Amino acid sequence: TAGTIAKELGAEKHGARCDVVYPATTREIDANLLVKDCDEEIAAVERRLGARGPARVRAFFFQDAEQKKRLMGAAHTYIAKPWREEVYLQLGSYPHPVLGHEIAHVVAGSFGRGPFRIAGSLGGLFPNPGLIEGVAVATSPDDDELTDLEWAAAMKRRNALPPMSRVFSVGFLGESAAKSYTLAGAFVRWVLDTKGSAAVRAWYGGEPLEKIFGESFAAIDAKFRASLDAIVLPPAAEAYVASKFERPSVFGRKCPHVVDALRKHADTCREGHQIERARGLYDDALALDPNEQHVLLARGIMEMRSGDAARGRREVTALAGDERQPLAVRNKAREALADDDLLSGKTDLAASEYSDLAAQTPDEDTARALEVKASAARDPDARPAITTLLIAAPSTDPPQAGRRENPTTSWSRPADPALAASMLGEWRGKTGSPLATYLLGKSEIARGYYALAATDFDAVLAAPETPELTPRIRREALRQRAAAACALGDAAAIARVRALAEAPNGVYAGSAGGRREGVVRLLDRCAP
């Protein structure tokens, strides 16, 4: 029950509209940010929907997925219960990546139908998952490199855009979650922009969309598709659509829950260097689904690092060249091969491959990590820290910054951010590298040291342009600086970051719109 969960978690704080229940071991500063985050999200969602949600929302934050599963049943799935005015999530950094989405479900309950306060026919008893999730995505979108409308435009240009009538029916469950959520959010966003929030509220509350527009759903869909033609996309977006959305839905996979559980257990064994046990678990998963590419890739990487290196290299090379595999899987395989080249001392080959991969993907986070790895391959001073941070830790004492490590060094331990932090400090102390400063800032903000991170990100944003400070790295520095400014309630910094984000020739010049939109949205909701 809510009472037993609250008792188990052990702590509670109350904001203007939020009652936040959280583990008693949580730091005071982090607990206060949970309340701030929740109150800000309620206000932002209500402004977007033009509606008043419940007087108070109760947000349960669990220590991790396992505690959440034990106490309320859902491990990795975040949950909103509009009829109870509650949300259930794992702890996360400020701003929480999913809190706004779940809050949107609760606010939408103010104009939802039936006992569960949702969108659907038969008085809400037969849910419309596309509309339920579409309103949440459109109201509190993530900060992917492309906006949902941009992804929809890219799908249209690849002839991969299904009829919207399918998205807003049980067909929603027939596609991958990423595709269904993205398209539902894109269409609802278009309706919001075209007809306003009152129309979306009416549609959610049971009024047919055809009546709101005064024409058939097919005609509405045609107008939506026509609007996508005006969207300008980065060159790689269309090619990358397949890699982002090709993974089948849970109903299109063989024994998906068992396979995923086996892979997770195998990954844990691999991290603990129980190679034989991990190999057996990977093989068990592949016996159920021989085409599960993520298991094939994980097993191949493990063999390259800690088992039969020649076999692992062959398996990963085969995945990289298999045109039947999604582009994202092929690219991850190519990245794993480049990692292997870097670890074995083939630095020029690794640098070339990282740079080539980074140029091909519009996925901001993936491409930025590839750029950082390319710097490690080119710069001996950067190599020990970045390798330990992103790829693998050495099995013996770490190599010294500035000293070319022995190519035969064993890098069999998992990446170790704690060890890498000390190495980053050593690297920055020796060279003054702004890339080291950026990576230290990322480490600091992930651990809640907002003032320290703010100083480091300010230094990065003020540094002159260099090959290692790519546009993607500068954009991420700005995004993290915005988070630090909001966490600290620093009005002057919020204004400075906004000016940088909105500058026509600033860090977002020439990029797609998703990341800039995410930063501006955060600044809008946290500004004093």
Short mmCIF file of C-alpha atoms in Angstrom, two decimals:
data_model
loop_
_atom_site.label_atom_id
_atom_site.label_comp_id
_atom_site.label_asym_id
_atom_site.label_seq_id
_atom_site.Cartn_x
_atom_site.Cartn_y
_atom_site.Cartn_z
CA THR A 1 0.00 0.00 0.00
CA ALA A 2 1.02 3.62 -0.24
CA GLY A 3 1.43 3.61 3.53
CA THR A 4 3.72 0.58 3.68
CA ILE A 5 5.80 1.92 0.78
CA ALA A 6 6.19 5.27 2.53
CA LYS A 7 7.20 3.52 5.73
CA GLU A 8 9.79 1.42 3.92
CA LEU A 9 11.30 4.39 2.08
CA GLY A 10 11.41 6.31 5.32
CA ALA A 11 11.45 10.02 4.43
CA GLU A 12 9.07 12.61 3.04
CA LYS A 13 9.16 16.29 2.06
CA HIS A 14 6.38 18.63 1.00
CA GLY A 15 6.55 21.37 -1.60
CA ALA A 16 4.03 23.82 -2.97
CA ARG A 17 2.14 21.04 -4.79
CA CYS A 18 4.24 17.91 -4.36
CA ASP A 19 4.49 15.40 -1.56
CA VAL A 20 7.74 13.55 -2.23
CA VAL A 21 8.47 10.20 -0.56
CA TYR A 22 12.06 9.01 -0.86
CA PRO A 23 14.72 6.79 0.76
CA ALA A 24 15.86 8.08 4.13
CA THR A 25 19.49 7.68 3.03
CA THR A 26 19.08 10.44 0.41
CA ARG A 27 21.19 13.57 0.93
CA GLU A 28 19.28 16.67 2.03
CA ILE A 29 20.31 18.66 -1.05
CA ASP A 30 19.11 15.88 -3.35
CA ALA A 31 15.80 15.54 -1.49
CA ASN A 32 15.20 19.28 -1.78
CA LEU A 33 15.89 19.08 -5.53
CA LEU A 34 13.33 16.27 -5.88
CA VAL A 35 10.69 18.58 -4.43
CA LYS A 36 11.83 21.52 -6.56
CA ASP A 37 11.84 19.34 -9.69
CA CYS A 38 8.35 18.01 -9.02
CA ASP A 39 6.84 21.43 -8.31
CA GLU A 40 8.47 22.88 -11.43
CA GLU A 41 7.21 20.05 -13.63
CA ILE A 42 3.62 20.42 -12.42
CA ALA A 43 3.63 24.13 -13.24
CA ALA A 44 5.24 23.56 -16.67
CA VAL A 45 2.85 20.78 -17.67
CA GLU A 46 -0.19 22.75 -16.55
CA ARG A 47 0.92 25.74 -18.64
CA ARG A 48 1.35 23.55 -21.71
CA LEU A 49 -2.01 21.82 -21.30
CA GLY A 50 -3.90 24.86 -20.09
CA ALA A 51 -5.34 22.80 -17.26
CA ARG A 52 -5.19 22.63 -13.50
CA GLY A 53 -4.11 19.27 -12.15
CA PRO A 54 -4.83 17.90 -8.69
CA ALA A 55 -4.21 20.11 -5.68
CA ARG A 56 -1.33 17.84 -4.69
CA VAL A 57 0.66 15.06 -6.37
CA ARG A 58 2.42 12.34 -4.41
CA ALA A 59 5.72 11.22 -5.94
CA PHE A 60 7.41 8.03 -4.73
CA PHE A 61 11.14 7.78 -5.50
CA PHE A 62 12.80 4.40 -5.00
CA GLN A 63 16.50 3.77 -4.51
CA ASP A 64 16.72 1.57 -7.59
CA ALA A 65 14.69 -0.66 -9.90
CA GLU A 66 14.96 -3.68 -7.62
CA GLN A 67 13.51 -1.85 -4.61
CA LYS A 68 10.74 -0.47 -6.80
CA LYS A 69 9.94 -3.94 -8.11
CA ARG A 70 9.85 -5.39 -4.60
CA LEU A 71 7.61 -2.69 -3.17
CA MET A 72 5.17 -1.95 -6.01
CA GLY A 73 5.75 -4.49 -8.77
CA ALA A 74 7.29 -2.57 -11.68
CA ALA A 75 11.09 -2.63 -11.94
CA HIS A 76 12.25 -0.65 -14.98
CA THR A 77 8.86 0.81 -15.96
CA TYR A 78 8.02 4.21 -14.54
CA ILE A 79 4.41 4.44 -13.41
CA ALA A 80 1.75 7.12 -13.06
CA LYS A 81 -1.64 6.51 -11.44
CA PRO A 82 -3.84 9.49 -12.34
CA TRP A 83 -6.76 8.13 -10.31
CA ARG A 84 -4.57 8.10 -7.20
CA GLU A 85 -2.67 11.30 -8.13
CA GLU A 86 0.61 9.42 -7.67
CA VAL A 87 3.78 8.68 -9.63
CA TYR A 88 6.44 6.01 -8.99
CA LEU A 89 10.03 6.40 -10.16
CA GLN A 90 13.64 5.57 -9.35
CA LEU A 91 15.92 8.30 -8.05
CA GLY A 92 17.65 10.32 -10.74
CA SER A 93 19.72 13.44 -11.19
CA TYR A 94 18.18 16.90 -11.42
CA PRO A 95 16.31 17.46 -13.68
CA HIS A 96 14.86 13.96 -13.50
CA PRO A 97 14.63 12.57 -17.05
CA VAL A 98 11.16 11.00 -16.69
CA LEU A 99 9.40 12.86 -13.87
CA GLY A 100 7.75 15.39 -16.20
CA HIS A 101 6.31 12.63 -18.39
CA GLU A 102 4.68 10.90 -15.43
CA ILE A 103 3.44 14.19 -13.97
CA ALA A 104 1.80 14.87 -17.35
CA HIS A 105 -0.24 11.68 -17.00
CA VAL A 106 -1.51 12.84 -13.61
CA VAL A 107 -2.36 16.36 -14.81
CA ALA A 108 -4.11 14.89 -17.87
CA GLY A 109 -6.25 12.93 -15.42
CA SER A 110 -8.04 16.21 -14.66
CA PHE A 111 -9.74 15.92 -18.06
CA GLY A 112 -9.50 12.12 -18.52
CA ARG A 113 -12.37 9.65 -18.52
CA GLY A 114 -13.68 6.95 -16.27
CA PRO A 115 -12.40 5.57 -12.99
CA PHE A 116 -8.76 5.65 -14.17
CA ARG A 117 -8.95 9.24 -15.56
CA ILE A 118 -7.39 8.38 -18.91
CA ALA A 119 -8.17 8.64 -22.63
CA GLY A 120 -10.19 5.82 -24.14
CA SER A 121 -13.52 4.58 -25.38
CA LEU A 122 -16.32 3.13 -23.29
CA GLY A 123 -15.88 5.90 -20.76
CA GLY A 124 -12.14 5.28 -20.51
CA LEU A 125 -12.50 1.56 -19.79
CA PHE A 126 -10.87 0.68 -23.13
CA PRO A 127 -7.64 2.75 -23.12
CA ASN A 128 -6.18 4.58 -26.11
CA PRO A 129 -2.44 4.13 -25.40
CA GLY A 130 -1.38 6.39 -28.26
CA LEU A 131 -3.34 9.33 -26.91
CA ILE A 132 -2.39 8.63 -23.29
CA GLU A 133 1.33 8.51 -24.07
CA GLY A 134 1.19 11.10 -26.84
CA VAL A 135 -0.09 13.80 -24.49
CA ALA A 136 2.67 13.01 -21.98
CA VAL A 137 5.41 13.02 -24.64
CA ALA A 138 4.19 16.23 -26.27
CA THR A 139 3.82 17.99 -22.93
CA SER A 140 7.14 16.92 -21.46
CA PRO A 141 9.36 15.82 -24.38
CA ASP A 142 12.84 14.45 -23.87
CA ASP A 143 15.87 16.34 -25.13
CA ASP A 144 16.89 14.02 -27.93
CA GLU A 145 18.92 15.55 -30.76
CA LEU A 146 15.82 15.62 -32.97
CA THR A 147 12.41 16.72 -31.79
CA ASP A 148 9.57 14.23 -32.13
CA LEU A 149 8.27 16.16 -35.15
CA GLU A 150 11.72 16.00 -36.74
CA TRP A 151 11.87 12.24 -36.20
CA ALA A 152 8.41 11.93 -37.76
CA ALA A 153 9.57 13.96 -40.77
CA ALA A 154 12.59 11.68 -41.16
CA MET A 155 10.33 8.61 -41.03
CA LYS A 156 8.08 10.09 -43.71
CA ARG A 157 11.02 10.67 -46.02
CA ARG A 158 12.01 7.02 -45.63
CA ASN A 159 8.43 5.87 -46.27
CA ALA A 160 8.39 4.49 -42.73
CA LEU A 161 5.55 6.62 -41.35
CA PRO A 162 2.46 4.52 -40.58
CA PRO A 163 -1.07 5.95 -40.70
CA MET A 164 -1.75 7.96 -37.56
CA SER A 165 -5.00 6.03 -37.09
CA ARG A 166 -2.82 3.00 -36.31
CA VAL A 167 -0.81 4.92 -33.73
CA PHE A 168 -3.99 5.93 -31.90
CA SER A 169 -5.41 2.41 -31.69
CA VAL A 170 -4.19 -0.98 -30.49
CA GLY A 171 -1.65 -0.72 -33.34
CA PHE A 172 0.35 1.44 -30.92
CA LEU A 173 1.48 -1.81 -29.26
CA GLY A 174 2.57 -3.36 -32.56
CA GLU A 175 5.58 -1.08 -33.05
CA SER A 176 8.66 -0.61 -30.90
CA ALA A 177 8.05 1.58 -27.87
CA ALA A 178 10.47 4.19 -29.18
CA LYS A 179 8.61 4.51 -32.48
CA SER A 180 5.10 4.50 -31.02
CA TYR A 181 5.88 7.05 -28.29
CA THR A 182 7.72 9.32 -30.71
CA LEU A 183 4.97 9.35 -33.33
CA ALA A 184 2.17 9.77 -30.78
CA GLY A 185 4.05 12.69 -29.22
CA ALA A 186 4.73 14.26 -32.62
CA PHE A 187 1.08 14.13 -33.66
CA VAL A 188 -0.25 15.46 -30.36
CA ARG A 189 2.37 18.23 -30.50
CA TRP A 190 1.10 19.14 -33.96
CA VAL A 191 -2.50 19.21 -32.71
CA LEU A 192 -1.41 21.44 -29.80
CA ASP A 193 0.31 23.83 -32.17
CA THR A 194 -2.52 23.75 -34.72
CA LYS A 195 -5.67 23.77 -32.60
CA GLY A 196 -4.45 24.65 -29.10
CA SER A 197 -4.57 22.96 -25.73
CA ALA A 198 -8.37 23.10 -25.44
CA ALA A 199 -8.64 20.83 -28.48
CA VAL A 200 -6.22 18.32 -27.00
CA ARG A 201 -8.09 18.32 -23.69
CA ALA A 202 -11.38 17.73 -25.50
CA TRP A 203 -9.91 14.90 -27.57
CA TYR A 204 -8.43 13.28 -24.47
CA GLY A 205 -11.77 13.63 -22.71
CA GLY A 206 -13.67 11.72 -25.41
CA GLU A 207 -14.59 14.16 -28.18
CA PRO A 208 -13.70 12.67 -31.57
CA LEU A 209 -10.78 14.39 -33.29
CA GLU A 210 -12.85 14.44 -36.49
CA LYS A 211 -15.42 16.66 -34.77
CA ILE A 212 -12.71 18.99 -33.44
CA PHE A 213 -11.21 19.46 -36.92
CA GLY A 214 -14.47 19.15 -38.83
CA GLU A 215 -13.06 16.55 -41.24
CA SER A 216 -12.10 12.89 -41.43
CA PHE A 217 -9.13 11.40 -39.63
CA ALA A 218 -7.61 10.61 -43.04
CA ALA A 219 -7.81 14.29 -44.01
CA ILE A 220 -6.29 15.34 -40.66
CA ASP A 221 -3.50 12.81 -41.16
CA ALA A 222 -2.83 14.21 -44.64
CA LYS A 223 -2.42 17.73 -43.22
CA PHE A 224 -0.07 16.42 -40.54
CA ARG A 225 2.06 14.67 -43.17
CA ALA A 226 2.14 17.77 -45.33
CA SER A 227 3.38 19.85 -42.38
CA LEU A 228 6.34 17.49 -41.99
CA ASP A 229 7.64 18.38 -45.45
CA ALA A 230 8.59 21.87 -44.25
CA ILE A 231 10.93 20.54 -41.56
CA VAL A 232 14.64 20.80 -42.36
CA LEU A 233 16.64 17.80 -41.18
CA PRO A 234 20.36 17.15 -40.70
CA PRO A 235 21.80 14.93 -43.46
CA ALA A 236 22.18 11.75 -41.39
CA ALA A 237 18.70 11.80 -39.83
CA GLU A 238 16.90 9.80 -42.48
CA ALA A 239 19.49 7.05 -42.55
CA TYR A 240 19.46 6.81 -38.77
CA VAL A 241 15.69 6.38 -38.48
CA ALA A 242 16.03 2.66 -39.13
CA SER A 243 18.57 2.23 -36.37
CA LYS A 244 16.46 4.08 -33.83
CA PHE A 245 13.12 2.47 -34.60
CA GLU A 246 13.79 -0.92 -36.22
CA ARG A 247 13.86 -2.90 -32.98
CA PRO A 248 10.56 -4.81 -32.84
CA SER A 249 7.99 -4.40 -30.11
CA VAL A 250 7.95 -6.81 -27.19
CA PHE A 251 5.27 -8.77 -29.12
CA GLY A 252 7.62 -9.18 -32.11
CA ARG A 253 10.47 -10.82 -30.20
CA LYS A 254 10.99 -14.40 -29.02
CA CYS A 255 10.74 -14.87 -25.25
CA PRO A 256 11.72 -11.22 -24.74
CA HIS A 257 11.53 -11.08 -20.96
CA VAL A 258 13.50 -14.29 -20.47
CA VAL A 259 16.12 -13.26 -23.05
CA ASP A 260 16.53 -9.82 -21.48
CA ALA A 261 16.83 -11.33 -17.98
CA LEU A 262 19.49 -13.78 -19.18
CA ARG A 263 21.42 -11.00 -20.87
CA LYS A 264 21.28 -8.83 -17.76
CA HIS A 265 22.52 -11.72 -15.59
CA ALA A 266 25.28 -12.43 -18.11
CA ASP A 267 26.33 -8.79 -18.13
CA THR A 268 26.60 -8.87 -14.34
CA CYS A 269 28.76 -11.98 -14.48
CA ARG A 270 30.93 -10.43 -17.17
CA GLU A 271 31.48 -7.32 -15.04
CA GLY A 272 32.52 -9.61 -12.20
CA HIS A 273 34.92 -11.38 -14.56
CA GLN A 274 33.02 -14.68 -14.32
CA ILE A 275 33.61 -15.31 -17.99
CA GLU A 276 32.55 -18.95 -18.23
CA ARG A 277 29.30 -18.25 -16.41
CA ALA A 278 28.58 -15.21 -18.57
CA ARG A 279 29.33 -17.19 -21.74
CA GLY A 280 26.86 -19.86 -20.73
CA LEU A 281 24.12 -17.32 -20.02
CA TYR A 282 24.67 -15.52 -23.32
CA ASP A 283 24.48 -18.89 -25.08
CA ASP A 284 21.24 -19.72 -23.24
CA ALA A 285 19.72 -16.44 -24.43
CA LEU A 286 20.81 -17.08 -28.02
CA ALA A 287 19.34 -20.59 -27.88
CA LEU A 288 15.96 -18.92 -27.34
CA ASP A 289 16.50 -16.21 -29.96
CA PRO A 290 19.54 -16.74 -32.24
CA ASN A 291 18.96 -13.33 -33.86
CA GLU A 292 19.05 -11.26 -30.65
CA GLN A 293 21.73 -8.85 -31.87
CA HIS A 294 22.35 -7.17 -28.52
CA VAL A 295 23.27 -10.52 -26.95
CA LEU A 296 25.50 -11.38 -29.92
CA LEU A 297 27.30 -8.05 -29.56
CA ALA A 298 27.69 -8.31 -25.78
CA ARG A 299 29.12 -11.81 -26.06
CA GLY A 300 31.52 -10.80 -28.82
CA ILE A 301 32.83 -7.82 -26.87
CA MET A 302 33.33 -9.97 -23.80
CA GLU A 303 35.34 -12.49 -25.81
CA MET A 304 37.51 -9.74 -27.31
CA ARG A 305 38.29 -8.29 -23.90
CA SER A 306 38.47 -11.28 -21.58
CA GLY A 307 38.00 -14.57 -23.42
CA ASP A 308 38.80 -15.90 -26.86
CA ALA A 309 39.94 -12.66 -28.50
CA ALA A 310 40.11 -14.04 -32.04
CA ARG A 311 36.61 -15.52 -31.79
CA GLY A 312 35.23 -12.31 -30.33
CA ARG A 313 36.78 -10.20 -33.06
CA ARG A 314 35.27 -12.47 -35.73
CA GLU A 315 31.80 -12.29 -34.17
CA VAL A 316 31.81 -8.52 -33.78
CA THR A 317 33.24 -8.03 -37.29
CA ALA A 318 30.44 -10.19 -38.68
CA LEU A 319 27.83 -8.03 -36.93
CA ALA A 320 29.46 -4.83 -38.18
CA GLY A 321 29.20 -6.01 -41.77
CA ASP A 322 25.75 -7.63 -41.61
CA GLU A 323 23.40 -5.43 -43.66
CA ARG A 324 20.42 -7.22 -42.13
CA GLN A 325 21.18 -5.70 -38.74
CA PRO A 326 19.90 -2.24 -37.73
CA LEU A 327 22.36 0.57 -38.38
CA ALA A 328 22.74 1.29 -34.66
CA VAL A 329 23.82 -2.31 -34.00
CA ARG A 330 26.31 -2.25 -36.87
CA ASN A 331 27.70 1.04 -35.63
CA LYS A 332 28.02 -0.27 -32.06
CA ALA A 333 29.92 -3.24 -33.44
CA ARG A 334 32.23 -0.92 -35.37
CA GLU A 335 32.75 1.12 -32.22
CA ALA A 336 33.62 -2.04 -30.26
CA LEU A 337 36.21 -2.93 -32.88
CA ALA A 338 37.68 0.57 -32.64
CA ASP A 339 37.79 0.19 -28.84
CA ASP A 340 39.71 -3.03 -29.34
CA ASP A 341 42.12 -1.26 -31.69
CA LEU A 342 42.68 1.50 -29.13
CA LEU A 343 43.29 -0.93 -26.30
CA SER A 344 45.78 -2.88 -28.41
CA GLY A 345 47.74 0.23 -29.40
CA LYS A 346 46.39 0.75 -32.95
CA THR A 347 45.58 4.35 -32.12
CA ASP A 348 45.56 5.85 -35.62
CA LEU A 349 43.13 3.21 -36.86
CA ALA A 350 40.89 3.74 -33.83
CA ALA A 351 40.90 7.54 -34.20
CA SER A 352 39.88 7.30 -37.86
CA GLU A 353 37.03 4.90 -37.12
CA TYR A 354 35.69 6.92 -34.17
CA SER A 355 35.67 10.11 -36.26
CA ASP A 356 33.94 8.38 -39.17
CA LEU A 357 31.25 6.96 -36.90
CA ALA A 358 30.70 10.30 -35.14
CA ALA A 359 30.13 11.98 -38.50
CA GLN A 360 27.44 9.45 -39.45
CA THR A 361 25.10 9.58 -36.46
CA PRO A 362 22.70 12.33 -35.40
CA ASP A 363 22.39 10.73 -31.95
CA GLU A 364 23.97 13.48 -29.89
CA ASP A 365 25.13 11.43 -26.93
CA THR A 366 26.58 8.58 -28.98
CA ALA A 367 28.38 10.90 -31.39
CA ARG A 368 29.79 13.01 -28.55
CA ALA A 369 31.20 9.94 -26.79
CA LEU A 370 32.81 8.88 -30.07
CA GLU A 371 34.42 12.30 -30.39
CA VAL A 372 35.83 12.02 -26.88
CA LYS A 373 37.21 8.57 -27.68
CA ALA A 374 38.80 9.97 -30.85
CA SER A 375 40.62 12.51 -28.67
CA ALA A 376 41.89 9.66 -26.50
CA ALA A 377 43.19 7.85 -29.57
CA ARG A 378 45.03 10.94 -30.82
CA ASP A 379 46.36 12.33 -27.53
CA PRO A 380 48.58 10.20 -25.27
CA ASP A 381 47.93 12.60 -22.37
CA ALA A 382 44.18 12.08 -22.67
CA ARG A 383 44.28 8.35 -23.34
CA PRO A 384 44.56 6.77 -19.86
CA ALA A 385 41.76 8.79 -18.29
CA ILE A 386 39.30 8.60 -21.18
CA THR A 387 39.94 4.90 -21.77
CA THR A 388 39.32 4.17 -18.09
CA LEU A 389 36.21 6.36 -18.08
CA LEU A 390 34.51 5.09 -21.24
CA ILE A 391 35.94 1.73 -22.29
CA ALA A 392 37.82 -0.36 -19.73
CA ALA A 393 40.06 -0.01 -16.72
CA PRO A 394 43.53 -1.55 -16.60
CA SER A 395 43.91 -4.78 -14.68
CA THR A 396 47.15 -3.48 -13.12
CA ASP A 397 48.20 -0.03 -11.91
CA PRO A 398 46.89 2.61 -14.33
CA PRO A 399 49.30 4.01 -16.90
CA GLN A 400 50.70 7.46 -16.24
CA ALA A 401 49.30 10.40 -18.19
CA GLY A 402 51.67 11.43 -20.93
CA ARG A 403 53.37 8.02 -21.10
CA ARG A 404 52.42 5.77 -24.00
CA GLU A 405 51.10 2.64 -22.36
CA ASN A 406 52.37 -0.77 -23.29
CA PRO A 407 50.08 -2.13 -26.05
CA THR A 408 50.03 -5.47 -24.24
CA THR A 409 48.54 -3.94 -21.08
CA SER A 410 45.45 -5.88 -20.02
CA TRP A 411 42.31 -3.71 -19.94
CA SER A 412 40.06 -6.46 -18.64
CA ARG A 413 38.28 -4.54 -15.89
CA PRO A 414 35.06 -2.62 -16.58
CA ALA A 415 35.22 1.14 -17.08
CA ASP A 416 35.77 2.78 -13.69
CA PRO A 417 34.51 6.39 -13.33
CA ALA A 418 35.97 6.75 -9.81
CA LEU A 419 39.48 5.80 -10.93
CA ALA A 420 39.04 7.88 -14.07
CA ALA A 421 38.22 11.00 -12.01
CA SER A 422 41.64 11.00 -10.37
CA MET A 423 43.26 10.47 -13.76
CA LEU A 424 41.24 13.34 -15.24
CA GLY A 425 42.54 15.61 -12.49
CA GLU A 426 46.11 14.53 -13.22
CA TRP A 427 45.63 15.15 -16.94
CA ARG A 428 44.13 18.61 -16.39
CA GLY A 429 46.83 19.53 -13.91
CA LYS A 430 49.54 18.67 -16.41
CA THR A 431 48.06 20.12 -19.62
CA GLY A 432 45.19 22.44 -18.64
CA SER A 433 43.05 20.61 -21.20
CA PRO A 434 39.51 22.06 -21.51
CA LEU A 435 38.30 18.58 -22.48
CA ALA A 436 39.55 17.26 -19.13
CA THR A 437 37.73 20.15 -17.45
CA TYR A 438 34.54 19.25 -19.31
CA LEU A 439 34.76 15.59 -18.30
CA LEU A 440 35.42 16.54 -14.68
CA GLY A 441 32.36 18.79 -14.79
CA LYS A 442 30.28 15.88 -16.03
CA SER A 443 31.54 13.73 -13.16
CA GLU A 444 30.85 16.47 -10.61
CA ILE A 445 27.31 17.24 -11.72
CA ALA A 446 26.42 13.54 -11.85
CA ARG A 447 27.30 13.40 -8.15
CA GLY A 448 25.46 16.56 -7.18
CA TYR A 449 28.43 18.95 -6.89
CA TYR A 450 26.62 21.70 -8.76
CA ALA A 451 28.82 24.67 -7.79
CA LEU A 452 32.02 22.85 -8.77
CA ALA A 453 30.46 21.71 -12.03
CA ALA A 454 29.22 25.23 -12.79
CA THR A 455 32.77 26.59 -12.50
CA ASP A 456 34.12 23.90 -14.82
CA PHE A 457 31.40 24.30 -17.45
CA ASP A 458 31.87 28.08 -17.41
CA ALA A 459 35.56 27.52 -18.15
CA VAL A 460 34.71 25.19 -21.03
CA LEU A 461 32.21 27.62 -22.56
CA ALA A 462 34.74 30.47 -22.28
CA ALA A 463 37.60 28.46 -23.80
CA PRO A 464 38.68 29.20 -27.39
CA GLU A 465 37.58 26.76 -30.06
CA THR A 466 39.88 23.77 -30.46
CA PRO A 467 39.51 20.44 -32.32
CA GLU A 468 38.86 18.62 -29.04
CA LEU A 469 36.03 20.98 -28.02
CA THR A 470 33.63 19.95 -30.75
CA PRO A 471 30.22 21.63 -31.21
CA ARG A 472 28.55 18.62 -29.61
CA ILE A 473 30.75 18.88 -26.53
CA ARG A 474 30.04 22.60 -26.25
CA ARG A 475 26.30 21.94 -26.53
CA GLU A 476 26.47 19.38 -23.74
CA ALA A 477 28.51 21.77 -21.60
CA LEU A 478 25.78 24.38 -22.08
CA ARG A 479 23.03 21.88 -21.24
CA GLN A 480 24.79 20.80 -18.07
CA ARG A 481 25.49 24.42 -17.15
CA ALA A 482 21.77 25.08 -17.43
CA ALA A 483 21.06 22.19 -15.05
CA ALA A 484 23.61 23.50 -12.56
CA ALA A 485 22.18 27.02 -12.75
CA CYS A 486 18.67 25.72 -12.10
CA ALA A 487 19.78 23.44 -9.27
CA LEU A 488 21.56 26.36 -7.59
CA GLY A 489 18.72 28.83 -8.25
CA ASP A 490 21.27 31.19 -9.82
CA ALA A 491 19.17 33.78 -11.66
CA ALA A 492 22.15 35.52 -13.24
CA ALA A 493 23.55 32.25 -14.57
CA ILE A 494 20.11 31.24 -15.88
CA ALA A 495 19.98 34.49 -17.87
CA ARG A 496 23.53 33.98 -19.22
CA VAL A 497 22.83 30.41 -20.28
CA ARG A 498 19.59 31.44 -21.96
CA ALA A 499 21.43 34.08 -23.97
CA LEU A 500 23.99 31.49 -25.09
CA ALA A 501 21.28 28.98 -26.00
CA GLU A 502 19.29 31.51 -28.03
CA ALA A 503 22.25 33.15 -29.80
CA PRO A 504 21.73 32.76 -33.58
CA ASN A 505 25.41 31.95 -34.16
CA GLY A 506 25.94 30.11 -30.87
CA VAL A 507 26.52 26.47 -30.06
CA TYR A 508 23.21 25.38 -31.59
CA ALA A 509 23.84 26.97 -34.98
CA GLY A 510 23.41 24.31 -37.66
CA SER A 511 22.12 21.63 -35.28
CA ALA A 512 18.69 20.04 -35.06
CA GLY A 513 16.20 21.46 -32.62
CA GLY A 514 15.77 18.90 -29.87
CA ARG A 515 18.62 19.78 -27.53
CA ARG A 516 18.13 23.52 -27.74
CA GLU A 517 14.40 23.09 -27.09
CA GLY A 518 15.19 20.98 -24.02
CA VAL A 519 17.55 23.58 -22.55
CA VAL A 520 15.13 26.45 -23.12
CA ARG A 521 12.28 24.44 -21.62
CA LEU A 522 14.34 23.72 -18.50
CA LEU A 523 15.29 27.38 -18.12
CA ASP A 524 11.66 28.44 -18.59
CA ARG A 525 10.44 26.23 -15.78
CA CYS A 526 13.21 26.91 -13.28
CA ALA A 527 13.58 30.68 -13.73
CA PRO A 528 12.74 32.61 -10.52
#
